[in-house]
PDB file of C-alpha atoms in Angstrom:
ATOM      1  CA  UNK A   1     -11.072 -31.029 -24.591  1.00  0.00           C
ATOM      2  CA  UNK A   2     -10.058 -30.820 -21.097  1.00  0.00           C
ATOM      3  CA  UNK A   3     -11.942 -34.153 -20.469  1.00  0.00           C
ATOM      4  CA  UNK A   4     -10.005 -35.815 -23.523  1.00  0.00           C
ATOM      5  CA  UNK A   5      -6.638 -34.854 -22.226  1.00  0.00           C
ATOM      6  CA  UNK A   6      -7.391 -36.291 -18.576  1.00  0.00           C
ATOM      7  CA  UNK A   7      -8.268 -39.761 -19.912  1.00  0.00           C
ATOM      8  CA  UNK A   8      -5.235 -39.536 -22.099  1.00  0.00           C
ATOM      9  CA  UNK A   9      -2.740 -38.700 -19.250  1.00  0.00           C
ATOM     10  CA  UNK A  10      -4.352 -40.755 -16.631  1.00  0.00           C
ATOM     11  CA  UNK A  11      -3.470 -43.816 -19.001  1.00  0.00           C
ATOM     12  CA  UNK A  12      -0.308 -42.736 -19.628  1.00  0.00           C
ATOM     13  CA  UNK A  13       0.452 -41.833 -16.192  1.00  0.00           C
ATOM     14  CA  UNK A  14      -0.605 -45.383 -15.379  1.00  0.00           C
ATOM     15  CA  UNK A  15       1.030 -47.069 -17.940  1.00  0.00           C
ATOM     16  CA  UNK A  16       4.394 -45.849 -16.944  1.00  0.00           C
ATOM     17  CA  UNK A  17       4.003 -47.032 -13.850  1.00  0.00           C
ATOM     18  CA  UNK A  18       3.045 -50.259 -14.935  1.00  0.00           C
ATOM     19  CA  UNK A  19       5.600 -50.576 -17.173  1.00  0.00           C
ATOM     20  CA  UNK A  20       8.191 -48.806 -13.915  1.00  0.00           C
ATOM     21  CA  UNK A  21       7.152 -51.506 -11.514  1.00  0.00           C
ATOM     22  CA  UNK A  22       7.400 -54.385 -14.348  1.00  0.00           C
ATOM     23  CA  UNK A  23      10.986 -53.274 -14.419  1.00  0.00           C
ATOM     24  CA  UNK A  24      12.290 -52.134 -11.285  1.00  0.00           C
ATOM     25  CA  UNK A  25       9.309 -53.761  -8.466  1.00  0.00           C
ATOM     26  CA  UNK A  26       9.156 -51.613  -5.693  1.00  0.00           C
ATOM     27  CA  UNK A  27      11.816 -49.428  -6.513  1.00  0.00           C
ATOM     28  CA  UNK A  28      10.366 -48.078 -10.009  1.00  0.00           C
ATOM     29  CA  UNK A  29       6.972 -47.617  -7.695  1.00  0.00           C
ATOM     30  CA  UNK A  30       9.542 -45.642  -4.959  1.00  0.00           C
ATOM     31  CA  UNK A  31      10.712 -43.758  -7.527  1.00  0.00           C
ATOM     32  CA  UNK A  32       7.506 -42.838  -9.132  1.00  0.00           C
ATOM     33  CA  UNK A  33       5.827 -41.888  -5.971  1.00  0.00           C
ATOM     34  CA  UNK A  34       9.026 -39.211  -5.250  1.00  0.00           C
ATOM     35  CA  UNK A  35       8.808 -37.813  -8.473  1.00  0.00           C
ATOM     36  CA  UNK A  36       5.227 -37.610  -8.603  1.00  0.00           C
ATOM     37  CA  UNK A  37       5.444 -35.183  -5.214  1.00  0.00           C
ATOM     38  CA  UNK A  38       8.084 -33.258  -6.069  1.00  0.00           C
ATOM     39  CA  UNK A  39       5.807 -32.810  -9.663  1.00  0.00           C
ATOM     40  CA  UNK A  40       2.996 -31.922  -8.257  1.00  0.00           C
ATOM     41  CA  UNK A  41       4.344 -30.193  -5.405  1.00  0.00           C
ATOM     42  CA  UNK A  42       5.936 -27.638  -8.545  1.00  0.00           C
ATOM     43  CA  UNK A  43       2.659 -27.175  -9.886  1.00  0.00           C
ATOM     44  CA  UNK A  44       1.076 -26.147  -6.359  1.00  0.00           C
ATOM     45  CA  UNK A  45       1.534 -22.329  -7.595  1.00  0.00           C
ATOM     46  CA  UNK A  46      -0.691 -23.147 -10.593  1.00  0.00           C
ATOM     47  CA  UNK A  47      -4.934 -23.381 -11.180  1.00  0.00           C
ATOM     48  CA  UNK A  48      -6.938 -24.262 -13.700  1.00  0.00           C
ATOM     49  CA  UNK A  49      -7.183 -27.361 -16.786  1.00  0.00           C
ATOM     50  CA  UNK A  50      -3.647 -28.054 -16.772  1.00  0.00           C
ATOM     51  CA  UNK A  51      -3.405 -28.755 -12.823  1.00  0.00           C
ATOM     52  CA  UNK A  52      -6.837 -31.280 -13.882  1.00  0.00           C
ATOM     53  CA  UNK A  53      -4.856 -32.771 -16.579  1.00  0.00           C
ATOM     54  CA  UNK A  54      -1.275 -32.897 -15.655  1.00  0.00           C
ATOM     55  CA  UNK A  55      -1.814 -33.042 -11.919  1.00  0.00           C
ATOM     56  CA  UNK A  56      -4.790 -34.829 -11.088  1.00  0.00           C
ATOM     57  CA  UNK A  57      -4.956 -37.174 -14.219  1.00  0.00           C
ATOM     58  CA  UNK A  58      -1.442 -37.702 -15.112  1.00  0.00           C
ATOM     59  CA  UNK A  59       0.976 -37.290 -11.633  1.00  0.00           C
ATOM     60  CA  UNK A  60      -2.318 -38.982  -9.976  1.00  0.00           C
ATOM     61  CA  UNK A  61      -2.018 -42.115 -11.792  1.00  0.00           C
ATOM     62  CA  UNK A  62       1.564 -42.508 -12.030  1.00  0.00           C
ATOM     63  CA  UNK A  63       1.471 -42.334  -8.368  1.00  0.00           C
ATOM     64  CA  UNK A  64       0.028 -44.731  -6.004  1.00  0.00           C
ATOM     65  CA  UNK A  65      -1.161 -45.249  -2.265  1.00  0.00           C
ATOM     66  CA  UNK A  66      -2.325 -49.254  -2.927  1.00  0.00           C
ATOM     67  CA  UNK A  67       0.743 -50.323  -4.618  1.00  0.00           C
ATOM     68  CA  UNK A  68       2.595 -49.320  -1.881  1.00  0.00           C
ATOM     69  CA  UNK A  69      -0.303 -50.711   0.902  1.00  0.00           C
ATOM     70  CA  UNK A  70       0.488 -53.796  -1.145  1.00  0.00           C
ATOM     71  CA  UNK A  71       4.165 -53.295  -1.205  1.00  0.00           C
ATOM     72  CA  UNK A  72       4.323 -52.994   2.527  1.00  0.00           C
ATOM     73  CA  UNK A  73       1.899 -55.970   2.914  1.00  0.00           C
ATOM     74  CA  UNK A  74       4.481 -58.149   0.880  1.00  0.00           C
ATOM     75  CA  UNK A  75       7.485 -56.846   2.670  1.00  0.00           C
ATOM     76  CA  UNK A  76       5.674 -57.375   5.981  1.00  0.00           C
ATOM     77  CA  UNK A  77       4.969 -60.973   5.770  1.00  0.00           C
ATOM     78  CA  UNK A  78       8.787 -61.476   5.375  1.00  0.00           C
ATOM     79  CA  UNK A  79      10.141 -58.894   7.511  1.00  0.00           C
ATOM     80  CA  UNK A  80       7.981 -56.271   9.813  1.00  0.00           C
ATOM     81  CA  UNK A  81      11.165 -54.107   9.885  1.00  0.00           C
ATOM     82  CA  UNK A  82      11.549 -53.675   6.659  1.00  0.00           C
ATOM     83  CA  UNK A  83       7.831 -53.410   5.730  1.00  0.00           C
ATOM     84  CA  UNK A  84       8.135 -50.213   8.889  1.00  0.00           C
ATOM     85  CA  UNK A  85      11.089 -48.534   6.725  1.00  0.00           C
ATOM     86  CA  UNK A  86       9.629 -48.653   3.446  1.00  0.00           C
ATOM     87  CA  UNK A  87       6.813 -47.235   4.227  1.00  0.00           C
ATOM     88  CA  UNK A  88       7.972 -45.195   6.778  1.00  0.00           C
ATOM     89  CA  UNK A  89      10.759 -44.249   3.785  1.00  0.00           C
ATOM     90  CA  UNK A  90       8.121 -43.842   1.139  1.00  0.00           C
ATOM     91  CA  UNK A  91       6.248 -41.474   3.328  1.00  0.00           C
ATOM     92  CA  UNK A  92       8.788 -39.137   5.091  1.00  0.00           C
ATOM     93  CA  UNK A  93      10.520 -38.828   1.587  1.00  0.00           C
ATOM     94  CA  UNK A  94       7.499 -38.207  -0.220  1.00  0.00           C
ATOM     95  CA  UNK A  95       6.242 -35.581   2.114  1.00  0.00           C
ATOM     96  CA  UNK A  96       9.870 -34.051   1.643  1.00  0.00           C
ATOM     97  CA  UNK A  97      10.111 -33.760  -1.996  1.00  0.00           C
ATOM     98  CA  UNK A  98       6.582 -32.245  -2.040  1.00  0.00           C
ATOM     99  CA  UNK A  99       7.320 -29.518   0.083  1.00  0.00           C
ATOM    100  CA  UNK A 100      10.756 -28.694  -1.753  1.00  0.00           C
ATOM    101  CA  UNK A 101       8.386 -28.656  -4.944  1.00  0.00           C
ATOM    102  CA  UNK A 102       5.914 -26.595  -2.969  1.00  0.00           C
ATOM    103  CA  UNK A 103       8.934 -23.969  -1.759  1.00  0.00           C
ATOM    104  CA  UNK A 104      10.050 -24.208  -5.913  1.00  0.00           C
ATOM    105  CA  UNK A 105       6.301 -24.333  -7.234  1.00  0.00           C
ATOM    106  CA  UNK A 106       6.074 -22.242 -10.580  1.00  0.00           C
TER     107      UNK A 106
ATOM    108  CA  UNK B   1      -2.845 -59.843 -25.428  1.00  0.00           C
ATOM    109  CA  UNK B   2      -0.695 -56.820 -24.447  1.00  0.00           C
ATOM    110  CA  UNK B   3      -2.215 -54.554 -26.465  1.00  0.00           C
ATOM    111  CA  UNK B   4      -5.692 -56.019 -24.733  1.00  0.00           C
ATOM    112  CA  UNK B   5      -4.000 -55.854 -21.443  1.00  0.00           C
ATOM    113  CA  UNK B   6      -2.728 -52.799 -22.032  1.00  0.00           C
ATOM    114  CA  UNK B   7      -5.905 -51.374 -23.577  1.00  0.00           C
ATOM    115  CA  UNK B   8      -7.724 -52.453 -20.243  1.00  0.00           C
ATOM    116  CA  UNK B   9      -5.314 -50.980 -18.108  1.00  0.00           C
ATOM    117  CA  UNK B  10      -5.694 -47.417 -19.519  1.00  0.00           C
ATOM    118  CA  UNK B  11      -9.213 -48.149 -19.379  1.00  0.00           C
ATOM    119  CA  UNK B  12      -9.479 -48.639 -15.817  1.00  0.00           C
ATOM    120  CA  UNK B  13      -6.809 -45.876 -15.286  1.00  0.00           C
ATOM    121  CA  UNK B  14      -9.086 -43.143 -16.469  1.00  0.00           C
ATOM    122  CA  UNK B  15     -12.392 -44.896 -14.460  1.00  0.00           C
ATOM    123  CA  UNK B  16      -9.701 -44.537 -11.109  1.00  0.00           C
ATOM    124  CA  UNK B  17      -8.659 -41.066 -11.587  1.00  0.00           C
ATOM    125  CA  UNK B  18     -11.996 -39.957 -12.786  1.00  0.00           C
ATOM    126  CA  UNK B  19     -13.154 -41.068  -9.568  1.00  0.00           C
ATOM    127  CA  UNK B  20     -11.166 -39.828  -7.567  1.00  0.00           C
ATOM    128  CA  UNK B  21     -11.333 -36.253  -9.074  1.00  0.00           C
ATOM    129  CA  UNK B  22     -15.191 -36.967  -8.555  1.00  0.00           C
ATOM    130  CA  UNK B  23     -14.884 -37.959  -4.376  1.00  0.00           C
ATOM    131  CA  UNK B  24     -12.374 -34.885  -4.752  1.00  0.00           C
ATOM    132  CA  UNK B  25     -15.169 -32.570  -5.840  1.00  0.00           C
ATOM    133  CA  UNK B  26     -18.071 -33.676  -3.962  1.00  0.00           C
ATOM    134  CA  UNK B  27     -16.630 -34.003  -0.326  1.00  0.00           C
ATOM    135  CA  UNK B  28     -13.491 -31.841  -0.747  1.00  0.00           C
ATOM    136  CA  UNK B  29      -9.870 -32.065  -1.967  1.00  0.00           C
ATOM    137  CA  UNK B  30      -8.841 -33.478   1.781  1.00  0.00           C
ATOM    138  CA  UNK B  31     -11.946 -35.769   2.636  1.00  0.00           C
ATOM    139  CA  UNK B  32     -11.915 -37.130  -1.340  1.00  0.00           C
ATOM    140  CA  UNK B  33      -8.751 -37.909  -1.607  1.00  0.00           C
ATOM    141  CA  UNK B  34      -9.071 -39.957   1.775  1.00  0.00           C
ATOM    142  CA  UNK B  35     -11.945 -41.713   0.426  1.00  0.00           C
ATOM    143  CA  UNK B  36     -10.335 -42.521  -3.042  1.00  0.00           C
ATOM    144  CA  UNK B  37      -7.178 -43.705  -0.997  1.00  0.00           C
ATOM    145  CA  UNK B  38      -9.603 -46.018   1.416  1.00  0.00           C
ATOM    146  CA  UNK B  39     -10.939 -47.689  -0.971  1.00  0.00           C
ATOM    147  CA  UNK B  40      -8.197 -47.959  -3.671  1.00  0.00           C
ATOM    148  CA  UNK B  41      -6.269 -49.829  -0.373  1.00  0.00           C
ATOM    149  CA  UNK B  42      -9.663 -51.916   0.178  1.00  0.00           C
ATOM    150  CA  UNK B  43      -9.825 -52.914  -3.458  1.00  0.00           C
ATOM    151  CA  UNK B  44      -6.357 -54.166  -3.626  1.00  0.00           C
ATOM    152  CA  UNK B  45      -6.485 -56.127  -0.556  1.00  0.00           C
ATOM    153  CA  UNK B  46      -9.408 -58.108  -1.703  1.00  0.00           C
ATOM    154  CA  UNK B  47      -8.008 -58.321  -5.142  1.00  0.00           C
ATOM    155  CA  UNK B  48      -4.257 -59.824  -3.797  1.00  0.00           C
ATOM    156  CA  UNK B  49      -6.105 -62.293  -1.153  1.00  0.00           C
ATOM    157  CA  UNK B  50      -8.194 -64.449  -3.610  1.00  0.00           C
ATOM    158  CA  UNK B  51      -6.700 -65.650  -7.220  1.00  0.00           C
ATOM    159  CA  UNK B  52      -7.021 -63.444 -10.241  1.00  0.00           C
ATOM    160  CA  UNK B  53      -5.736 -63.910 -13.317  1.00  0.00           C
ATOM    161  CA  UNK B  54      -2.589 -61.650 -14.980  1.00  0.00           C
ATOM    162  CA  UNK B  55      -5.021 -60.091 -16.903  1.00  0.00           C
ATOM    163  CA  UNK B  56      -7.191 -59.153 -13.449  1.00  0.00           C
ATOM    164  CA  UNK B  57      -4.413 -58.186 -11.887  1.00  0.00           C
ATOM    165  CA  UNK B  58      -3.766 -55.927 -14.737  1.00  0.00           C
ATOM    166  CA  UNK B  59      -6.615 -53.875 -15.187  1.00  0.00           C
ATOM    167  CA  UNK B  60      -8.002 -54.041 -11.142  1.00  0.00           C
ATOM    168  CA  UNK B  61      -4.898 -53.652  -9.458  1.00  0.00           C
ATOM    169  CA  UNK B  62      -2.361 -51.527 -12.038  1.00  0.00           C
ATOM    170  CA  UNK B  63      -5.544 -49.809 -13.511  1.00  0.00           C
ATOM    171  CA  UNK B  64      -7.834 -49.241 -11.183  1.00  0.00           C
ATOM    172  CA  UNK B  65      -6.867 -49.418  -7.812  1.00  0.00           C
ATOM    173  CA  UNK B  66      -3.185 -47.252  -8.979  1.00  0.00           C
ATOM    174  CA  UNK B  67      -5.132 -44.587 -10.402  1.00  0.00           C
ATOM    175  CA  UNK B  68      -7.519 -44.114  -8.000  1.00  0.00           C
ATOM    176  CA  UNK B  69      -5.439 -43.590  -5.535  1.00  0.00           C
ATOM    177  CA  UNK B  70      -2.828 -40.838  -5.672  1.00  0.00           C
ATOM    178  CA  UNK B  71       0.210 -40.832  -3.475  1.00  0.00           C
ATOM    179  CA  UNK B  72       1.259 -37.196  -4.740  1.00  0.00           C
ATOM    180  CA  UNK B  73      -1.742 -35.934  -4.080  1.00  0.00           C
ATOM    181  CA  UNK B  74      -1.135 -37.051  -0.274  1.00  0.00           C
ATOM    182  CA  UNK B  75       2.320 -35.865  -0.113  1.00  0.00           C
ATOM    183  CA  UNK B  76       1.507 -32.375  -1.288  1.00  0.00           C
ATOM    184  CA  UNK B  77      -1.036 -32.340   1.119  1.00  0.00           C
ATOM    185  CA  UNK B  78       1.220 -32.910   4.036  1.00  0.00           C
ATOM    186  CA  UNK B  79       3.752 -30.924   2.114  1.00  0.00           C
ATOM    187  CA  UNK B  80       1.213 -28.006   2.475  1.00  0.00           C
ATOM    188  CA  UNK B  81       0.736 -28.561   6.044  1.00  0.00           C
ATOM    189  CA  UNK B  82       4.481 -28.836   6.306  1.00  0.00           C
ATOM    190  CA  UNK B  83       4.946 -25.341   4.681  1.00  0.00           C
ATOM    191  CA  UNK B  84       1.791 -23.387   6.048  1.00  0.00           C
ATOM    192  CA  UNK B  85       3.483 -24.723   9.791  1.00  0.00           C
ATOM    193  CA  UNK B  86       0.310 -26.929  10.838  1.00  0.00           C
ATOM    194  CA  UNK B  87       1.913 -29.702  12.426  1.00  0.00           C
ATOM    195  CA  UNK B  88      -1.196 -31.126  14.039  1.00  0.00           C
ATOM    196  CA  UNK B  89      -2.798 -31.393  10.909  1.00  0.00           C
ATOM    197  CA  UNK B  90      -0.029 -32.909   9.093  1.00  0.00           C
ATOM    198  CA  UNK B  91       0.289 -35.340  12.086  1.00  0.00           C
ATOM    199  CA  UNK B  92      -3.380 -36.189  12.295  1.00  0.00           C
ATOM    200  CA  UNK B  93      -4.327 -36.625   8.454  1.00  0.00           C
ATOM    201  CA  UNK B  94      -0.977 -38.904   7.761  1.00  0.00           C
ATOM    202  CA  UNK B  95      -1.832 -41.221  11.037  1.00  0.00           C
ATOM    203  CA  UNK B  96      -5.306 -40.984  10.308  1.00  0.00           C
ATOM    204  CA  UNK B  97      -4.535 -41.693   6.408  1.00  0.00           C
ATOM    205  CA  UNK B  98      -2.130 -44.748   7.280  1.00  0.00           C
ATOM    206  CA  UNK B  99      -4.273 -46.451   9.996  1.00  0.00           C
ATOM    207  CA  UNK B 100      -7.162 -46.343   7.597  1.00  0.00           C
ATOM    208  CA  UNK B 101      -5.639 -47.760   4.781  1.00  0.00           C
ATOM    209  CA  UNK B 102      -3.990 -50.472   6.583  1.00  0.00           C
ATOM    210  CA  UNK B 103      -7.218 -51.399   8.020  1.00  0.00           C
ATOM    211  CA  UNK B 104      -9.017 -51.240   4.759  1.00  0.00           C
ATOM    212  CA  UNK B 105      -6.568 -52.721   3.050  1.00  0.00           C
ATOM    213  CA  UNK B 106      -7.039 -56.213   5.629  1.00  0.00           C
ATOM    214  CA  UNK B 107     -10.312 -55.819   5.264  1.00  0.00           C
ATOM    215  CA  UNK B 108     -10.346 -56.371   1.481  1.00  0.00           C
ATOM    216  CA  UNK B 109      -7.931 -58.957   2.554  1.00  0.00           C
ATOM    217  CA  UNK B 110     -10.516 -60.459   4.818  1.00  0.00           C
ATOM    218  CA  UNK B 111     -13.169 -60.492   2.537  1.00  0.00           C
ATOM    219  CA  UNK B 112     -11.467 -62.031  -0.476  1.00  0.00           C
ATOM    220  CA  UNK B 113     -10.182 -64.956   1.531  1.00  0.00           C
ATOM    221  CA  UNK B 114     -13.909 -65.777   2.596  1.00  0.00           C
ATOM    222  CA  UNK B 115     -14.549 -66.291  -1.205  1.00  0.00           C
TER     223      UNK B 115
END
């Protein structure tokens, strides 16, 4: 059962983000990756199949370290400074919400 | 075609996480996660050099290389550092994590364009 539920939330996790960065480009995947830490960073108090399914499966494909390797690649060619502060952005935010979700976790 | 496109992505969204729940249990939660993140960033670079298709781009680079890779999973990690007061370690694994995608990611780079 557990294994079900994983394949169904990693394909929904990834199809929201899909779907997010359709829409929005880098900002849906910016926004995505903040939630994702502060989500997972909640459920840092919990164990067992829903951290697999929820956390792992879910939060871990909504979120994504290529996309923004890519991101920052793209942003790069046409600007080093801004490829530095998104990624710099995307990193020191990230890290931030995660430990506010950590402080909150359940 | 986007319920085939979107039928792939899933697809390759639950071979990415799977993985990387795999690396996560046979070398550790740290050490897999840096693996899954390597590669993902590896993957992508070779698949943005050369030309793909929308529907490759779809399934290898949304799919695959999104899901194995976890940004979250990263963040909490440093998070955790952040909270448990290990600053070396928090320093260390996000240098070490950045410097080794970047390079990975050129590399794929590097490799597609020699195609």
């Amino acid at each position: 059962m557990t294994a079900i539920l994983f394949a169904i939330f990693a394909g929904i996790g990834a199809v929201i983000r899909w779907k997010a960065n359709a829409r929005w480009g880098k900002l849906g995947t910016l926004i995505l990756n903040l939630a994702g830490a502060l989500g997972l960073g909640l459920m840092a108090g919990l164990d067992g199949p829903i951290v697999s399914v929820l956390g792992a499966a879910g939060i871990g494909a909504m979120t994504t370290v290529s996309g923004v390797a890519r991101e920052v690649h793209a942003l790069t060619s046409f600007s080093k400074t801004r490829g530095a502060i998104y990624l710099a952005g995307t990193l020191v935010a990230g890290v931030g919400f995660a430990w506010v979700g950590i402080h909150w976790s359940l | 075609m986007a319920i085939r496109s979107m039928a792939a992505v899933i697809a390759a969204a639950v071979t990415g996480a799977a993985s990387r729940w795999a690396f996560s249990s046979l070398i550790g939660d740290s050490c897999g996660l840096l693996a899954a993140n390597v590669i993902g960033c590896a993957l992508i670079g070779w698949a943005s050099s050369s030309y793909k298709s929308n529907w490759d781009q779809a399934w290898l680079t949304v799919g695959l290389c999104g899901s194995l890779t976890s940004f979250a999973g990263l963040a909490v990690l440093l998070g955790t550092g952040l909270e448990e007061q290990r600053w070396a370690f928090v320093l260390l694994w996000g240098s070490a994590t950045i410097i080794s995608c970047g390079v990975s990611f050129d590399l794929g780079r590097s490799v597609g364009d020699t195609r």
